[in-house]
Short mmCIF file of C-alpha atoms in Angstrom, two decimals:
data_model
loop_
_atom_site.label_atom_id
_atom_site.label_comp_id
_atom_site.label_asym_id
_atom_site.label_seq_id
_atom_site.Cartn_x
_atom_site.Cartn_y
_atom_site.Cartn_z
CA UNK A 1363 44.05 -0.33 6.30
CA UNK A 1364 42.25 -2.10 8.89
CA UNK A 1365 38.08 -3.56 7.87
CA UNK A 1366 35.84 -2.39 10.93
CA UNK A 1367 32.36 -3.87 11.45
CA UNK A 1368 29.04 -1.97 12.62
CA UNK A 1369 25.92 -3.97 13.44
CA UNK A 1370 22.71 -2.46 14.11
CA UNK A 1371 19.47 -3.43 14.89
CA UNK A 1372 16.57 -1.10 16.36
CA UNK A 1373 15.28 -2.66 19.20
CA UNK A 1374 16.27 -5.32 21.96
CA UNK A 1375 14.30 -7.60 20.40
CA UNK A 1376 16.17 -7.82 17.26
CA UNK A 1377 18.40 -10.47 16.49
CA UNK A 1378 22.00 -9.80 15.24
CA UNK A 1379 23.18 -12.94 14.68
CA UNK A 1380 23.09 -12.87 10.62
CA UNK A 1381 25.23 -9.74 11.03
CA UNK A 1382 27.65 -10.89 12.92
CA UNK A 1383 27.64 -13.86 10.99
CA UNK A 1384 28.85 -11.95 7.90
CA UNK A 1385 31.54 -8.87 9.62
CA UNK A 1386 33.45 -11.11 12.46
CA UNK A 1387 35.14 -13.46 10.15
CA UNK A 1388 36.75 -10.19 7.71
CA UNK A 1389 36.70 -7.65 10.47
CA UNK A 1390 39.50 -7.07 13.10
CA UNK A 1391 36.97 -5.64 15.42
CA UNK A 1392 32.67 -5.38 15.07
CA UNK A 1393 31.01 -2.78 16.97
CA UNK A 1394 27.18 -3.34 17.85
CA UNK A 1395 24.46 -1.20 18.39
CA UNK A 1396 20.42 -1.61 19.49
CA UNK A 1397 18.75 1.97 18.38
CA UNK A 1398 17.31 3.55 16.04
CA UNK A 1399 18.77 4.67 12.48
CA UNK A 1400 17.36 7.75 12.52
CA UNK A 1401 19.79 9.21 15.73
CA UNK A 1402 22.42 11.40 14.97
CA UNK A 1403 26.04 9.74 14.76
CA UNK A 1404 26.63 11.64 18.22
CA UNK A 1405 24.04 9.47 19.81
CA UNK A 1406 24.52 5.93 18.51
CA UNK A 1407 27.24 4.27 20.72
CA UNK A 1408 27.78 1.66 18.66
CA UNK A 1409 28.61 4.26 15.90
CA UNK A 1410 30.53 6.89 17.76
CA UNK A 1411 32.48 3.70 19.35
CA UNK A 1412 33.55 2.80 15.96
CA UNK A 1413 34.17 6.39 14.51
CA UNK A 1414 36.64 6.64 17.09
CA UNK A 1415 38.77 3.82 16.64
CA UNK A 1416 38.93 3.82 13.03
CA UNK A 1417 41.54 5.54 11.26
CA UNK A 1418 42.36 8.20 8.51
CA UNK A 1419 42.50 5.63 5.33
CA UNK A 1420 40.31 2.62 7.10
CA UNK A 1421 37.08 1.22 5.88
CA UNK A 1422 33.86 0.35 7.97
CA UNK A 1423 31.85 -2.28 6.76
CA UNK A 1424 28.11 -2.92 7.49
CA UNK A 1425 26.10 -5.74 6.10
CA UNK A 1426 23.33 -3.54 4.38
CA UNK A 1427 23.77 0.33 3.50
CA UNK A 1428 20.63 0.80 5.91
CA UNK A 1429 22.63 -0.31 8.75
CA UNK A 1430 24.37 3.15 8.34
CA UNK A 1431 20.84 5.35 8.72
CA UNK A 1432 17.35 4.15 8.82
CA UNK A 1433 15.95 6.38 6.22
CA UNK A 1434 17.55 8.01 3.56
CA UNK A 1435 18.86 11.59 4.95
CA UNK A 1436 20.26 10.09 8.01
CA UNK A 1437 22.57 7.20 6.07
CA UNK A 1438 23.42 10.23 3.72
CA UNK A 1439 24.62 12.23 6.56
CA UNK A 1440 26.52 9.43 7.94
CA UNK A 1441 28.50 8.63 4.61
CA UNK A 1442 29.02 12.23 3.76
CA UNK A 1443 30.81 12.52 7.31
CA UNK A 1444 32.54 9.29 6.97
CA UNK A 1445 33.95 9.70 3.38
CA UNK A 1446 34.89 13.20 4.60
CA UNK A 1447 37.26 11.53 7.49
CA UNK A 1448 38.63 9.52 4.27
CA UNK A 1449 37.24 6.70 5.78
CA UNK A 1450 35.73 4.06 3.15
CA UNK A 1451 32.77 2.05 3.25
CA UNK A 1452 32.13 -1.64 2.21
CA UNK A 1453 28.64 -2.62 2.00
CA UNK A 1454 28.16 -6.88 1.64
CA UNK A 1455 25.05 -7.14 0.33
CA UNK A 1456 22.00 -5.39 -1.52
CA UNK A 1457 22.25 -2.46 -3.97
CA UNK A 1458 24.80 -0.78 -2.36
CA UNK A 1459 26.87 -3.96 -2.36
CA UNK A 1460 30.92 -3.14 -2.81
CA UNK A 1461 33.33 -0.68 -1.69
CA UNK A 1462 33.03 3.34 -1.88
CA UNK A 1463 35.04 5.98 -0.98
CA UNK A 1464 32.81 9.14 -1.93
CA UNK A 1465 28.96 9.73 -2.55
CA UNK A 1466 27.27 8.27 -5.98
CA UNK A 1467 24.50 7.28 -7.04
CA UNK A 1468 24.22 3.88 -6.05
CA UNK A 1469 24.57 4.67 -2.73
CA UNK A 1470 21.85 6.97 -2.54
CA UNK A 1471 19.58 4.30 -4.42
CA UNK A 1472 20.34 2.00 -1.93
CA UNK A 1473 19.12 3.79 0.51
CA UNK A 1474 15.80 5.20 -1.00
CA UNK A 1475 14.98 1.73 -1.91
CA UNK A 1476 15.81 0.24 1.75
CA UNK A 1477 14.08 2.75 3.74
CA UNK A 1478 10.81 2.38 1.19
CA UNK A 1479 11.40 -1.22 1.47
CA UNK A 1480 11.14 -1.33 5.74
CA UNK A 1481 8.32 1.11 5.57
CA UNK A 1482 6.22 -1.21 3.19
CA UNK A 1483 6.83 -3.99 5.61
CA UNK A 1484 6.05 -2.04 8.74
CA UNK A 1485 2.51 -1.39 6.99
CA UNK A 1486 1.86 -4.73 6.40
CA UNK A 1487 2.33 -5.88 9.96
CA UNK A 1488 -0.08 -3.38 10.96
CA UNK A 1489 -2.52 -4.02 8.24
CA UNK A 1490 -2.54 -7.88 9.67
CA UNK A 1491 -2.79 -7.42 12.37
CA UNK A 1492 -6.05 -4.99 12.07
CA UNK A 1493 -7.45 -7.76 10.05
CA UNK A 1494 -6.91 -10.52 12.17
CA UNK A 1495 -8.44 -8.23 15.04
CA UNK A 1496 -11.19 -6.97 12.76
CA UNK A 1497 -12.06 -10.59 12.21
CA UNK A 1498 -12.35 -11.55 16.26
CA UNK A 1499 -8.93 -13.25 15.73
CA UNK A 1500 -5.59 -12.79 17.68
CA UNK A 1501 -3.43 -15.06 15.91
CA UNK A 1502 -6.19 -17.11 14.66
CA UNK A 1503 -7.68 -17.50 18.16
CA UNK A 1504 -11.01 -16.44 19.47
CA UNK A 1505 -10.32 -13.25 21.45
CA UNK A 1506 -10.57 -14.18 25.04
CA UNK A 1507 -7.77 -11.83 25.64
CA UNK A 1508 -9.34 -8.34 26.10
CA UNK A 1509 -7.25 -5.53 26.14
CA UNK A 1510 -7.16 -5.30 29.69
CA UNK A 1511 -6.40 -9.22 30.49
CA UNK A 1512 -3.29 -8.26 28.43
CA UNK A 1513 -2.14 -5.21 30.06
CA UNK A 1514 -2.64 -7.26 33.33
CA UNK A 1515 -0.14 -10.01 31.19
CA UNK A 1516 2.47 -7.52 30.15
CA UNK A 1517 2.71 -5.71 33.04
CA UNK A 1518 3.15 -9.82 34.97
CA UNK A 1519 5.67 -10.04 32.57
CA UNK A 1520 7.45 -7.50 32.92
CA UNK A 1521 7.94 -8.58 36.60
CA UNK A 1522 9.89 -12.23 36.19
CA UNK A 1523 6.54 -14.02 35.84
CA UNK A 1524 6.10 -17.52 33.28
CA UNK A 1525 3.25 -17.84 31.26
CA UNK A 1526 2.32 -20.50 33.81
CA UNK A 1527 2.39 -18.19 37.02
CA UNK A 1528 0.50 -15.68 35.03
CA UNK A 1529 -2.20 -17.97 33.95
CA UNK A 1530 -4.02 -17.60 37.54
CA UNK A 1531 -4.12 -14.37 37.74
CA UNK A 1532 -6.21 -13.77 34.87
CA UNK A 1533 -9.95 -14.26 34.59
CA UNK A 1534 -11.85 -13.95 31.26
CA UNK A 1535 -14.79 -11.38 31.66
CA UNK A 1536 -17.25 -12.43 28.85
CA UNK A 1537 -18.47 -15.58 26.76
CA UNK A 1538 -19.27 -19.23 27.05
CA UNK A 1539 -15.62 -18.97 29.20
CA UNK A 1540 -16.68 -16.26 31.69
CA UNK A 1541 -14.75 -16.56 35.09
CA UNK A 1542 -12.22 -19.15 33.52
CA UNK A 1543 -8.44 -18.79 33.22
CA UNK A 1544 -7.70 -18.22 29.38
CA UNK A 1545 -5.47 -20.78 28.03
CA UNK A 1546 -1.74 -20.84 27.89
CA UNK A 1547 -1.65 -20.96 24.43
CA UNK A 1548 -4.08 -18.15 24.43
CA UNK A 1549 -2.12 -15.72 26.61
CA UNK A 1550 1.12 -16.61 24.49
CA UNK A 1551 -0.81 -16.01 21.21
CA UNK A 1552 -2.00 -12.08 22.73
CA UNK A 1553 1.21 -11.43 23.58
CA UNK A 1554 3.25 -12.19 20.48
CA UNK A 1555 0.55 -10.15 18.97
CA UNK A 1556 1.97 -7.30 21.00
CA UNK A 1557 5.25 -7.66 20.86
CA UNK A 1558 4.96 -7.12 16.90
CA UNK A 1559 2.49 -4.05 17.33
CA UNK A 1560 5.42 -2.95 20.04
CA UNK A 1561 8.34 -3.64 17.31
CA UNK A 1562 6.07 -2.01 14.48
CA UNK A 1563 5.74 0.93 16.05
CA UNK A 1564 9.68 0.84 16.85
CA UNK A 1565 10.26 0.41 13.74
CA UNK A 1566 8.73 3.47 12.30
CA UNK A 1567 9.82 5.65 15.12
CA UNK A 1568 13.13 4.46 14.37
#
């Protein structure tokens, strides 16, 4: 019986580090994936990759059960079709934590509780960050950063540019700081603040 790995994260800007960290040492091969949970098995390469390499009697092993699916139909379709290949399933951590070879009840509590779990944290980070904005903050920072300034920042970006070489190029339009170049710091600040309303909204598309 040979222990394959699957690691899965939903976006590029995931880390999968602490998975790894936990399959390569136990697993003779780990097979990694960056989209969403929600796909069908037929259109997650890291999935399909794995599906066919293992064999009749093996047992894939994922870190969480929500590694398998991304809400709770999807990882039961994915077990149902794995157990029904007689291929097992080791789980390392959380409620589903162990090794199965057919559907119970744990399982499927598992993976209620983590797709309830990821959906209360994805409404969080969105309720923040409306406060913060409600407030006149971004990140604590007075919002010199209109929408548009970061737009022009993103789309610099996107094109090679340092927060340095994008500095010049943007003028604030209003305030006490009107015709200045916002601050470094203050560019930086906007766009983390995007990047997490950018991975929020990946997360509950995926």
């Amino acid at each position: 019986m040979a222990l394959v790995g699957l690691v899965r994260v939903s976006t590029d800007k995931q880390n999968v580090d602490r998975q790894h960290d936990a399959l390569d040492p136990i697993c003779v091969k780990v097979f990694e994936e960056k989209v969403s949970g929600k796909l069908a098995v037929s259109d997650r390469p890291g999935l399909s990759a794995a599906l066919g390499y293992l064999r009749d009697g093996d047992m894939l092993c994922v870190q969480e059960v929500d590694r398998l699916g991304r809400d709770t139909l999807t990882g039961l379709m994915t077990l149902a079709e794995l157990f029904e290949r007689n291929i097992s399933v080791k789980v390392l951590t959380g409620v589903g934590a162990g090794e199965h070879n057919e559907m119970n009840l744990l399982l499927e509590l598992a993976l209620v509780l983590a797709s309830e779990r990821r959906r209360d944290i994805v409404k969080k980070t969105k309720d923040g960050l409306e406060a913060a904005r409600a407030r006149g903050r971004v990140g604590g920072r007075r919002p010199v950063m209109t929408d548009a300034l970061i737009v022009q920042a993103v789309a610099l970006r996107s094109k090679g540019y340092s927060l340095k070489q994008i500095q010049p190029h943007l003028r604030i339009t209003e305030g006490a700081n009107k015709g200045k170049n916002p601050s470094i710091g203050a560019i930086s600040q906007a766009l983390r603040v995007y990047d997490a309303s950018q991975a929020s909204d990946a997360e509950v598309a995926s």
